[in-house]
Amino acid sequence: MKRNIVIAAVTAAALIGGGTATALATTGDDQGSARQAANTKLSDDGNRDDQDDRDDRDDAAKVSSSDVTAPEAIASALKHTSGTVVSAELDDEDDSDKVVWKVDVLSGDNTWHSVSVDPSNGKVLGAQTDDEDDTAQVRAALKGSPVTAEEAAKAAAGKGVVTSVGLDEDGKDKSWEAETRKSGGAEQDWKIDLKSGKVTADRDDQNDQDDDADDQD
């Protein structure tokens, strides 16, 4: 209804003086565009918040559905496929609703294996070979390291339920990285020293949390 009134006013002004009509028309369009942009931004923000909430609920569901811990899943995978575990993650299987432990094992002949472990009983569901191009980096990062992925997961377990552990072989400060989730749903990332097994909070993750808190304020 308002739009019709504005158009009528512009048309009347056009009969009196063309310049004024143009100014009125432009003003009306700018206001409408501004309102539309504001509404779009609010909608986008709301969609992102809803998606974040759904992701948090999904992650919490994954944790509650697993009776097998990360160290247990790693041990089970190694019994099936010998080698060096580079990562383990509690995740959906092929984007389905079924949750499994995915354990990546680098064997002695430099073949990568992805081993699926049942989170309810620890049985190996299957394994497949993968192609990876960072084998040399992984070998170099782990050379001389006494802390295995299983030990890193055990160390991080003191901070909450471990949902993933993996090697960060990039950059100067190489380490194991782990993600934990507490019973209340809060998740946090940790770094585990390759030499000592010391667990420290991931500074990058902490900075992200601080930024999120500032945005909410």
mmCIF file of N, CA and C in Angstrom, residues 31-144:
data_model
loop_
_atom_site.group_PDB
_atom_site.id
_atom_site.type_symbol
_atom_site.label_atom_id
_atom_site.label_comp_id
_atom_site.label_asym_id
_atom_site.label_seq_id
_atom_site.Cartn_x
_atom_site.Cartn_y
_atom_site.Cartn_z
ATOM 1 N N GLN A 31 15.335 3.855 0.264
ATOM 2 C CA GLN A 31 14.785 3.392 1.542
ATOM 3 C C GLN A 31 14.334 1.949 1.442
ATOM 4 N N GLY A 32 13.705 1.628 0.328
ATOM 5 C CA GLY A 32 13.251 0.246 0.155
ATOM 6 C C GLY A 32 14.422 -0.708 0.071
ATOM 7 N N SER A 33 15.487 -0.298 -0.648
ATOM 8 C CA SER A 33 16.667 -1.143 -0.773
ATOM 9 C C SER A 33 17.342 -1.343 0.570
ATOM 10 N N ALA A 34 17.391 -0.267 1.361
ATOM 11 C CA ALA A 34 18.020 -0.362 2.682
ATOM 12 C C ALA A 34 17.254 -1.330 3.577
ATOM 13 N N ARG A 35 15.895 -1.213 3.525
ATOM 14 C CA ARG A 35 15.092 -2.127 4.343
ATOM 15 C C ARG A 35 15.278 -3.564 3.883
ATOM 16 N N GLN A 36 15.327 -3.758 2.577
ATOM 17 C CA GLN A 36 15.489 -5.108 2.038
ATOM 18 C C GLN A 36 16.847 -5.686 2.432
ATOM 19 N N ALA A 37 17.909 -4.860 2.349
ATOM 20 C CA ALA A 37 19.242 -5.330 2.715
ATOM 21 C C ALA A 37 19.306 -5.706 4.188
ATOM 22 N N ALA A 38 18.670 -4.870 5.038
ATOM 23 C CA ALA A 38 18.661 -5.155 6.474
ATOM 24 C C ALA A 38 17.926 -6.453 6.768
ATOM 25 N N ASN A 39 16.775 -6.628 6.115
ATOM 26 C CA ASN A 39 16.007 -7.857 6.332
ATOM 27 C C ASN A 39 16.768 -9.085 5.856
ATOM 28 N N THR A 40 17.479 -8.932 4.721
ATOM 29 C CA THR A 40 18.262 -10.053 4.192
ATOM 30 C C THR A 40 19.374 -10.436 5.150
ATOM 31 N N LYS A 41 20.068 -9.423 5.715
ATOM 32 C CA LYS A 41 21.161 -9.700 6.650
ATOM 33 C C LYS A 41 20.636 -10.414 7.888
ATOM 34 N N LEU A 42 19.502 -9.944 8.438
ATOM 35 C CA LEU A 42 18.926 -10.587 9.606
ATOM 36 C C LEU A 42 18.563 -12.027 9.303
ATOM 37 N N SER A 43 18.025 -12.238 8.109
ATOM 38 C CA SER A 43 17.649 -13.595 7.711
ATOM 39 C C SER A 43 18.868 -14.497 7.600
ATOM 40 N N ASP A 44 19.957 -13.967 6.993
ATOM 41 C CA ASP A 44 21.181 -14.751 6.844
ATOM 42 C C ASP A 44 21.788 -15.087 8.196
ATOM 43 N N ASP A 45 21.819 -14.084 9.101
ATOM 44 C CA ASP A 45 22.361 -14.312 10.441
ATOM 45 C C ASP A 45 21.553 -15.378 11.170
ATOM 46 N N GLY A 46 20.231 -15.303 11.035
ATOM 47 C CA GLY A 46 19.378 -16.278 11.690
ATOM 48 C C GLY A 46 19.592 -17.673 11.142
ATOM 49 N N ASN A 47 19.774 -17.770 9.817
ATOM 50 C CA ASN A 47 20.022 -19.081 9.208
ATOM 51 C C ASN A 47 21.336 -19.674 9.687
ATOM 52 N N ARG A 48 22.369 -18.814 9.799
ATOM 53 C CA ARG A 48 23.656 -19.309 10.279
ATOM 54 C C ARG A 48 23.554 -19.783 11.719
ATOM 55 N N ASP A 49 22.830 -19.033 12.561
ATOM 56 C CA ASP A 49 22.661 -19.438 13.955
ATOM 57 C C ASP A 49 21.921 -20.766 14.043
ATOM 58 N N ASP A 50 20.879 -20.915 13.219
ATOM 59 C CA ASP A 50 20.121 -22.166 13.219
ATOM 60 C C ASP A 50 20.998 -23.334 12.790
ATOM 61 N N GLN A 51 21.851 -23.099 11.769
ATOM 62 C CA GLN A 51 22.741 -24.158 11.301
ATOM 63 C C GLN A 51 23.755 -24.534 12.368
ATOM 64 N N ASP A 52 24.294 -23.521 13.082
ATOM 65 C CA ASP A 52 25.243 -23.781 14.159
ATOM 66 C C ASP A 52 24.585 -24.607 15.257
ATOM 67 N N ASP A 53 23.337 -24.265 15.592
ATOM 68 C CA ASP A 53 22.619 -25.017 16.618
ATOM 69 C C ASP A 53 22.416 -26.463 16.190
ATOM 70 N N ARG A 54 22.051 -26.653 14.912
ATOM 71 C CA ARG A 54 21.853 -28.016 14.416
ATOM 72 C C ARG A 54 23.159 -28.806 14.436
ATOM 73 N N ASP A 55 24.276 -28.142 14.067
ATOM 74 C CA ASP A 55 25.571 -28.810 14.084
ATOM 75 C C ASP A 55 25.954 -29.222 15.498
ATOM 76 N N ASP A 56 25.692 -28.338 16.475
ATOM 77 C CA ASP A 56 25.998 -28.656 17.863
ATOM 78 C C ASP A 56 25.179 -29.849 18.345
ATOM 79 N N ARG A 57 23.888 -29.870 17.962
ATOM 80 C CA ARG A 57 23.045 -31.001 18.366
ATOM 81 C C ARG A 57 23.519 -32.292 17.712
ATOM 82 N N ASP A 58 23.928 -32.199 16.454
ATOM 83 C CA ASP A 58 24.430 -33.383 15.749
ATOM 84 C C ASP A 58 25.703 -33.908 16.408
ATOM 85 N N ASP A 59 26.615 -32.987 16.769
ATOM 86 C CA ASP A 59 27.856 -33.402 17.412
ATOM 87 C C ASP A 59 27.589 -34.043 18.773
ATOM 88 N N ALA A 60 26.646 -33.461 19.525
ATOM 89 C CA ALA A 60 26.300 -34.025 20.824
ATOM 90 C C ALA A 60 25.699 -35.418 20.667
ATOM 91 N N ALA A 61 24.898 -35.598 19.619
ATOM 92 C CA ALA A 61 24.289 -36.907 19.364
ATOM 93 C C ALA A 61 25.354 -37.942 19.027
ATOM 94 N N LYS A 62 26.367 -37.537 18.275
ATOM 95 C CA LYS A 62 27.450 -38.451 17.932
ATOM 96 C C LYS A 62 28.154 -38.943 19.190
ATOM 97 N N VAL A 63 28.431 -38.010 20.101
ATOM 98 C CA VAL A 63 29.135 -38.366 21.324
ATOM 99 C C VAL A 63 28.303 -39.323 22.165
ATOM 100 N N SER A 64 27.012 -39.015 22.315
ATOM 101 C CA SER A 64 26.152 -39.845 23.163
ATOM 102 C C SER A 64 25.922 -41.235 22.583
ATOM 103 N N SER A 65 26.109 -41.376 21.256
ATOM 104 C CA SER A 65 25.866 -42.670 20.622
ATOM 105 C C SER A 65 27.088 -43.586 20.672
ATOM 106 N N SER A 66 28.212 -43.096 21.191
ATOM 107 C CA SER A 66 29.441 -43.879 21.195
ATOM 108 C C SER A 66 29.784 -44.379 22.595
ATOM 109 N N ASP A 67 29.922 -45.704 22.711
ATOM 110 C CA ASP A 67 30.393 -46.309 23.954
ATOM 111 C C ASP A 67 31.891 -46.577 23.895
ATOM 112 N N VAL A 68 32.451 -46.508 22.698
ATOM 113 C CA VAL A 68 33.871 -46.782 22.475
ATOM 114 C C VAL A 68 34.634 -45.473 22.436
ATOM 115 N N THR A 69 35.667 -45.351 23.252
ATOM 116 C CA THR A 69 36.455 -44.120 23.292
ATOM 117 C C THR A 69 37.430 -44.065 22.118
ATOM 118 N N ALA A 70 38.014 -42.894 21.926
ATOM 119 C CA ALA A 70 38.992 -42.718 20.849
ATOM 120 C C ALA A 70 40.186 -43.670 21.006
ATOM 121 N N PRO A 71 40.787 -43.787 22.199
ATOM 122 C CA PRO A 71 41.903 -44.733 22.352
ATOM 123 C C PRO A 71 41.491 -46.178 22.058
ATOM 124 N N GLU A 72 40.283 -46.552 22.450
ATOM 125 C CA GLU A 72 39.807 -47.913 22.192
ATOM 126 C C GLU A 72 39.596 -48.153 20.696
ATOM 127 N N ALA A 73 39.063 -47.136 20.009
ATOM 128 C CA ALA A 73 38.857 -47.250 18.563
ATOM 129 C C ALA A 73 40.203 -47.378 17.840
ATOM 130 N N ILE A 74 41.192 -46.635 18.289
ATOM 131 C CA ILE A 74 42.525 -46.695 17.694
ATOM 132 C C ILE A 74 43.142 -48.067 17.903
ATOM 133 N N ALA A 75 43.036 -48.580 19.123
ATOM 134 C CA ALA A 75 43.591 -49.904 19.422
ATOM 135 C C ALA A 75 42.927 -50.983 18.571
ATOM 136 N N SER A 76 41.625 -50.877 18.394
ATOM 137 C CA SER A 76 40.892 -51.847 17.579
ATOM 138 C C SER A 76 41.338 -51.778 16.118
ATOM 139 N N ALA A 77 41.524 -50.560 15.616
ATOM 140 C CA ALA A 77 41.957 -50.387 14.220
ATOM 141 C C ALA A 77 43.344 -50.971 14.000
ATOM 142 N N LEU A 78 44.231 -50.810 14.978
ATOM 143 C CA LEU A 78 45.594 -51.313 14.838
ATOM 144 C C LEU A 78 45.653 -52.832 14.888
ATOM 145 N N LYS A 79 44.715 -53.461 15.581
ATOM 146 C CA LYS A 79 44.657 -54.919 15.590
ATOM 147 C C LYS A 79 44.282 -55.446 14.204
ATOM 148 N N HIS A 80 43.478 -54.660 13.512
ATOM 149 C CA HIS A 80 43.050 -55.048 12.165
ATOM 150 C C HIS A 80 44.093 -54.692 11.109
ATOM 151 N N THR A 81 44.666 -53.492 11.223
ATOM 152 C CA THR A 81 45.636 -52.994 10.242
ATOM 153 C C THR A 81 46.826 -52.419 10.992
ATOM 154 N N SER A 82 47.965 -53.090 10.892
ATOM 155 C CA SER A 82 49.152 -52.615 11.604
ATOM 156 C C SER A 82 49.744 -51.397 10.905
ATOM 157 N N GLY A 83 50.350 -50.539 11.702
ATOM 158 C CA GLY A 83 50.952 -49.334 11.155
ATOM 159 C C GLY A 83 50.945 -48.213 12.172
ATOM 160 N N THR A 84 50.900 -46.988 11.690
ATOM 161 C CA THR A 84 50.897 -45.800 12.544
ATOM 162 C C THR A 84 49.587 -45.050 12.354
ATOM 163 N N VAL A 85 48.859 -44.875 13.441
ATOM 164 C CA VAL A 85 47.613 -44.115 13.358
ATOM 165 C C VAL A 85 47.935 -42.633 13.282
ATOM 166 N N VAL A 86 47.364 -41.984 12.282
ATOM 167 C CA VAL A 86 47.606 -40.558 12.073
ATOM 168 C C VAL A 86 46.408 -39.722 12.505
ATOM 169 N N SER A 87 45.213 -40.316 12.469
ATOM 170 C CA SER A 87 44.037 -39.580 12.922
ATOM 171 C C SER A 87 42.909 -40.552 13.240
ATOM 172 N N ALA A 88 41.993 -40.089 14.076
ATOM 173 C CA ALA A 88 40.780 -40.840 14.404
ATOM 174 C C ALA A 88 39.674 -39.827 14.660
ATOM 175 N N GLU A 89 38.514 -40.071 14.066
ATOM 176 C CA GLU A 89 37.416 -39.105 14.186
ATOM 177 C C GLU A 89 36.083 -39.830 14.261
ATOM 178 N N LEU A 90 35.240 -39.374 15.177
ATOM 179 C CA LEU A 90 33.880 -39.886 15.285
ATOM 180 C C LEU A 90 33.021 -39.099 14.307
ATOM 181 N N ASP A 91 32.545 -39.777 13.253
ATOM 182 C CA ASP A 91 31.903 -39.040 12.173
ATOM 183 C C ASP A 91 30.839 -39.888 11.490
ATOM 184 N N ASP A 92 30.024 -39.201 10.660
ATOM 185 C CA ASP A 92 29.026 -39.904 9.871
ATOM 186 C C ASP A 92 29.718 -40.760 8.816
ATOM 187 N N GLU A 93 29.133 -41.909 8.526
ATOM 188 C CA GLU A 93 29.686 -42.790 7.515
ATOM 189 C C GLU A 93 29.078 -42.467 6.159
ATOM 190 N N ASP A 94 29.928 -41.926 5.271
ATOM 191 C CA ASP A 94 29.481 -41.588 3.918
ATOM 192 C C ASP A 94 28.241 -40.702 3.932
ATOM 193 N N ASP A 95 28.240 -39.706 4.840
ATOM 194 C CA ASP A 95 27.149 -38.735 4.944
ATOM 195 C C ASP A 95 25.801 -39.384 5.291
ATOM 196 N N SER A 96 25.850 -40.550 5.892
ATOM 197 C CA SER A 96 24.608 -41.195 6.329
ATOM 198 C C SER A 96 24.384 -40.881 7.803
ATOM 199 N N ASP A 97 23.294 -41.405 8.364
ATOM 200 C CA ASP A 97 22.998 -41.154 9.768
ATOM 201 C C ASP A 97 23.816 -42.058 10.694
ATOM 202 N N LYS A 98 24.475 -43.058 10.134
ATOM 203 C CA LYS A 98 25.246 -43.994 10.940
ATOM 204 C C LYS A 98 26.575 -43.377 11.333
ATOM 205 N N VAL A 99 26.865 -43.379 12.622
ATOM 206 C CA VAL A 99 28.092 -42.785 13.133
ATOM 207 C C VAL A 99 29.128 -43.881 13.378
ATOM 208 N N VAL A 100 30.360 -43.649 12.929
ATOM 209 C CA VAL A 100 31.450 -44.611 13.128
ATOM 210 C C VAL A 100 32.728 -43.858 13.490
ATOM 211 N N TRP A 101 33.666 -44.598 14.037
ATOM 212 C CA TRP A 101 35.009 -44.070 14.185
ATOM 213 C C TRP A 101 35.751 -44.289 12.874
ATOM 214 N N LYS A 102 36.332 -43.235 12.318
ATOM 215 C CA LYS A 102 37.168 -43.325 11.134
ATOM 216 C C LYS A 102 38.619 -43.172 11.587
ATOM 217 N N VAL A 103 39.397 -44.241 11.412
ATOM 218 C CA VAL A 103 40.785 -44.235 11.863
ATOM 219 C C VAL A 103 41.706 -44.359 10.644
ATOM 220 N N ASP A 104 42.590 -43.380 10.449
ATOM 221 C CA ASP A 104 43.536 -43.404 9.341
ATOM 222 C C ASP A 104 44.855 -44.007 9.805
ATOM 223 N N VAL A 105 45.266 -45.061 9.120
ATOM 224 C CA VAL A 105 46.484 -45.787 9.480
ATOM 225 C C VAL A 105 47.461 -45.747 8.311
ATOM 226 N N LEU A 106 48.704 -45.373 8.601
ATOM 227 C CA LEU A 106 49.771 -45.390 7.606
ATOM 228 C C LEU A 106 50.615 -46.639 7.850
ATOM 229 N N SER A 107 50.553 -47.590 6.924
ATOM 230 C CA SER A 107 51.260 -48.859 7.101
ATOM 231 C C SER A 107 52.737 -48.722 6.764
ATOM 232 N N GLY A 108 53.487 -49.779 7.045
ATOM 233 C CA GLY A 108 54.931 -49.747 6.852
ATOM 234 C C GLY A 108 55.350 -49.560 5.411
ATOM 235 N N ASP A 109 54.494 -49.969 4.458
ATOM 236 C CA ASP A 109 54.837 -49.790 3.044
ATOM 237 C C ASP A 109 54.300 -48.474 2.482
ATOM 238 N N ASN A 110 53.962 -47.546 3.413
ATOM 239 C CA ASN A 110 53.477 -46.204 3.054
ATOM 240 C C ASN A 110 52.109 -46.219 2.372
ATOM 241 N N THR A 111 51.331 -47.251 2.645
ATOM 242 C CA THR A 111 49.957 -47.304 2.156
ATOM 243 C C THR A 111 49.023 -46.767 3.235
ATOM 244 N N TRP A 112 48.098 -45.906 2.826
ATOM 245 C CA TRP A 112 47.128 -45.338 3.763
ATOM 246 C C TRP A 112 45.874 -46.209 3.808
ATOM 247 N N HIS A 113 45.384 -46.451 5.022
ATOM 248 C CA HIS A 113 44.174 -47.239 5.214
ATOM 249 C C HIS A 113 43.182 -46.448 6.060
ATOM 250 N N SER A 114 41.944 -46.437 5.645
ATOM 251 C CA SER A 114 40.872 -45.836 6.434
ATOM 252 C C SER A 114 40.052 -46.971 7.035
ATOM 253 N N VAL A 115 40.127 -47.112 8.352
ATOM 254 C CA VAL A 115 39.480 -48.223 9.053
ATOM 255 C C VAL A 115 38.244 -47.704 9.782
ATOM 256 N N SER A 116 37.108 -48.348 9.549
ATOM 257 C CA SER A 116 35.854 -47.956 10.212
ATOM 258 C C SER A 116 35.618 -48.865 11.411
ATOM 259 N N VAL A 117 35.374 -48.247 12.555
ATOM 260 C CA VAL A 117 35.188 -48.985 13.804
ATOM 261 C C VAL A 117 33.813 -48.670 14.377
ATOM 262 N N ASP A 118 33.097 -49.713 14.755
ATOM 263 C CA ASP A 118 31.768 -49.559 15.344
ATOM 264 C C ASP A 118 31.890 -48.870 16.708
ATOM 265 N N PRO A 119 31.219 -47.732 16.912
ATOM 266 C CA PRO A 119 31.342 -47.005 18.176
ATOM 267 C C PRO A 119 30.597 -47.661 19.342
ATOM 268 N N SER A 120 29.801 -48.684 19.055
ATOM 269 C CA SER A 120 29.039 -49.334 20.124
ATOM 270 C C SER A 120 29.775 -50.517 20.732
ATOM 271 N N ASN A 121 30.624 -51.195 19.918
ATOM 272 C CA ASN A 121 31.300 -52.386 20.432
ATOM 273 C C ASN A 121 32.776 -52.484 20.057
ATOM 274 N N GLY A 122 33.277 -51.556 19.248
ATOM 275 C CA GLY A 122 34.693 -51.554 18.903
ATOM 276 C C GLY A 122 35.083 -52.500 17.793
ATOM 277 N N LYS A 123 34.134 -53.157 17.153
ATOM 278 C CA LYS A 123 34.459 -54.081 16.066
ATOM 279 C C LYS A 123 34.765 -53.303 14.782
ATOM 280 N N VAL A 124 35.721 -53.818 14.024
ATOM 281 C CA VAL A 124 36.061 -53.199 12.749
ATOM 282 C C VAL A 124 34.990 -53.546 11.717
ATOM 283 N N LEU A 125 34.428 -52.520 11.103
ATOM 284 C CA LEU A 125 33.366 -52.707 10.121
ATOM 285 C C LEU A 125 33.905 -52.868 8.709
ATOM 286 N N GLY A 126 35.126 -52.413 8.495
ATOM 287 C CA GLY A 126 35.715 -52.503 7.169
ATOM 288 C C GLY A 126 36.898 -51.565 7.055
ATOM 289 N N ALA A 127 37.612 -51.682 5.950
ATOM 290 C CA ALA A 127 38.773 -50.826 5.717
ATOM 291 C C ALA A 127 38.968 -50.655 4.224
ATOM 292 N N GLN A 128 39.532 -49.528 3.858
ATOM 293 C CA GLN A 128 39.827 -49.267 2.457
ATOM 294 C C GLN A 128 41.115 -48.464 2.348
ATOM 295 N N THR A 129 41.785 -48.583 1.224
ATOM 296 C CA THR A 129 43.029 -47.834 1.033
ATOM 297 C C THR A 129 42.708 -46.457 0.485
ATOM 298 N N ASP A 130 43.510 -45.487 0.878
ATOM 299 C CA ASP A 130 43.336 -44.101 0.437
ATOM 300 C C ASP A 130 44.621 -43.596 -0.189
ATOM 301 N N ASP A 131 44.492 -42.589 -1.009
ATOM 302 C CA ASP A 131 45.649 -41.920 -1.607
ATOM 303 C C ASP A 131 45.892 -40.611 -0.870
ATOM 304 N N GLU A 132 47.073 -40.460 -0.312
ATOM 305 C CA GLU A 132 47.456 -39.234 0.368
ATOM 306 C C GLU A 132 48.800 -38.775 -0.176
ATOM 307 N N ASP A 133 49.004 -37.454 -0.206
ATOM 308 C CA ASP A 133 50.238 -36.923 -0.768
ATOM 309 C C ASP A 133 51.164 -36.317 0.284
ATOM 310 N N ASP A 134 50.834 -36.522 1.579
ATOM 311 C CA ASP A 134 51.660 -35.924 2.626
ATOM 312 C C ASP A 134 52.376 -36.983 3.461
ATOM 313 N N THR A 135 52.616 -38.149 2.873
ATOM 314 C CA THR A 135 53.259 -39.239 3.608
ATOM 315 C C THR A 135 54.617 -38.825 4.159
ATOM 316 N N ALA A 136 55.434 -38.174 3.340
ATOM 317 C CA ALA A 136 56.763 -37.766 3.777
ATOM 318 C C ALA A 136 56.692 -36.777 4.938
ATOM 319 N N GLN A 137 55.736 -35.848 4.875
ATOM 320 C CA GLN A 137 55.572 -34.876 5.961
ATOM 321 C C GLN A 137 55.180 -35.565 7.258
ATOM 322 N N VAL A 138 54.288 -36.516 7.151
ATOM 323 C CA VAL A 138 53.837 -37.244 8.341
ATOM 324 C C VAL A 138 54.983 -38.028 8.954
ATOM 325 N N ARG A 139 55.724 -38.745 8.129
ATOM 326 C CA ARG A 139 56.862 -39.516 8.626
ATOM 327 C C ARG A 139 57.872 -38.607 9.318
ATOM 328 N N ALA A 140 58.147 -37.451 8.708
ATOM 329 C CA ALA A 140 59.128 -36.521 9.269
ATOM 330 C C ALA A 140 58.651 -35.952 10.599
ATOM 331 N N ALA A 141 57.362 -35.629 10.685
ATOM 332 C CA ALA A 141 56.819 -35.034 11.916
ATOM 333 C C ALA A 141 56.842 -36.029 13.071
ATOM 334 N N LEU A 142 56.606 -37.298 12.781
ATOM 335 C CA LEU A 142 56.520 -38.310 13.830
ATOM 336 C C LEU A 142 57.857 -38.958 14.155
ATOM 337 N N LYS A 143 58.887 -38.653 13.367
ATOM 338 C CA LYS A 143 60.189 -39.266 13.591
ATOM 339 C C LYS A 143 60.731 -38.908 14.975
ATOM 340 N N GLY A 144 61.002 -39.913 15.757
ATOM 341 C CA GLY A 144 61.541 -39.698 17.099
ATOM 342 C C GLY A 144 60.510 -39.309 18.138
#
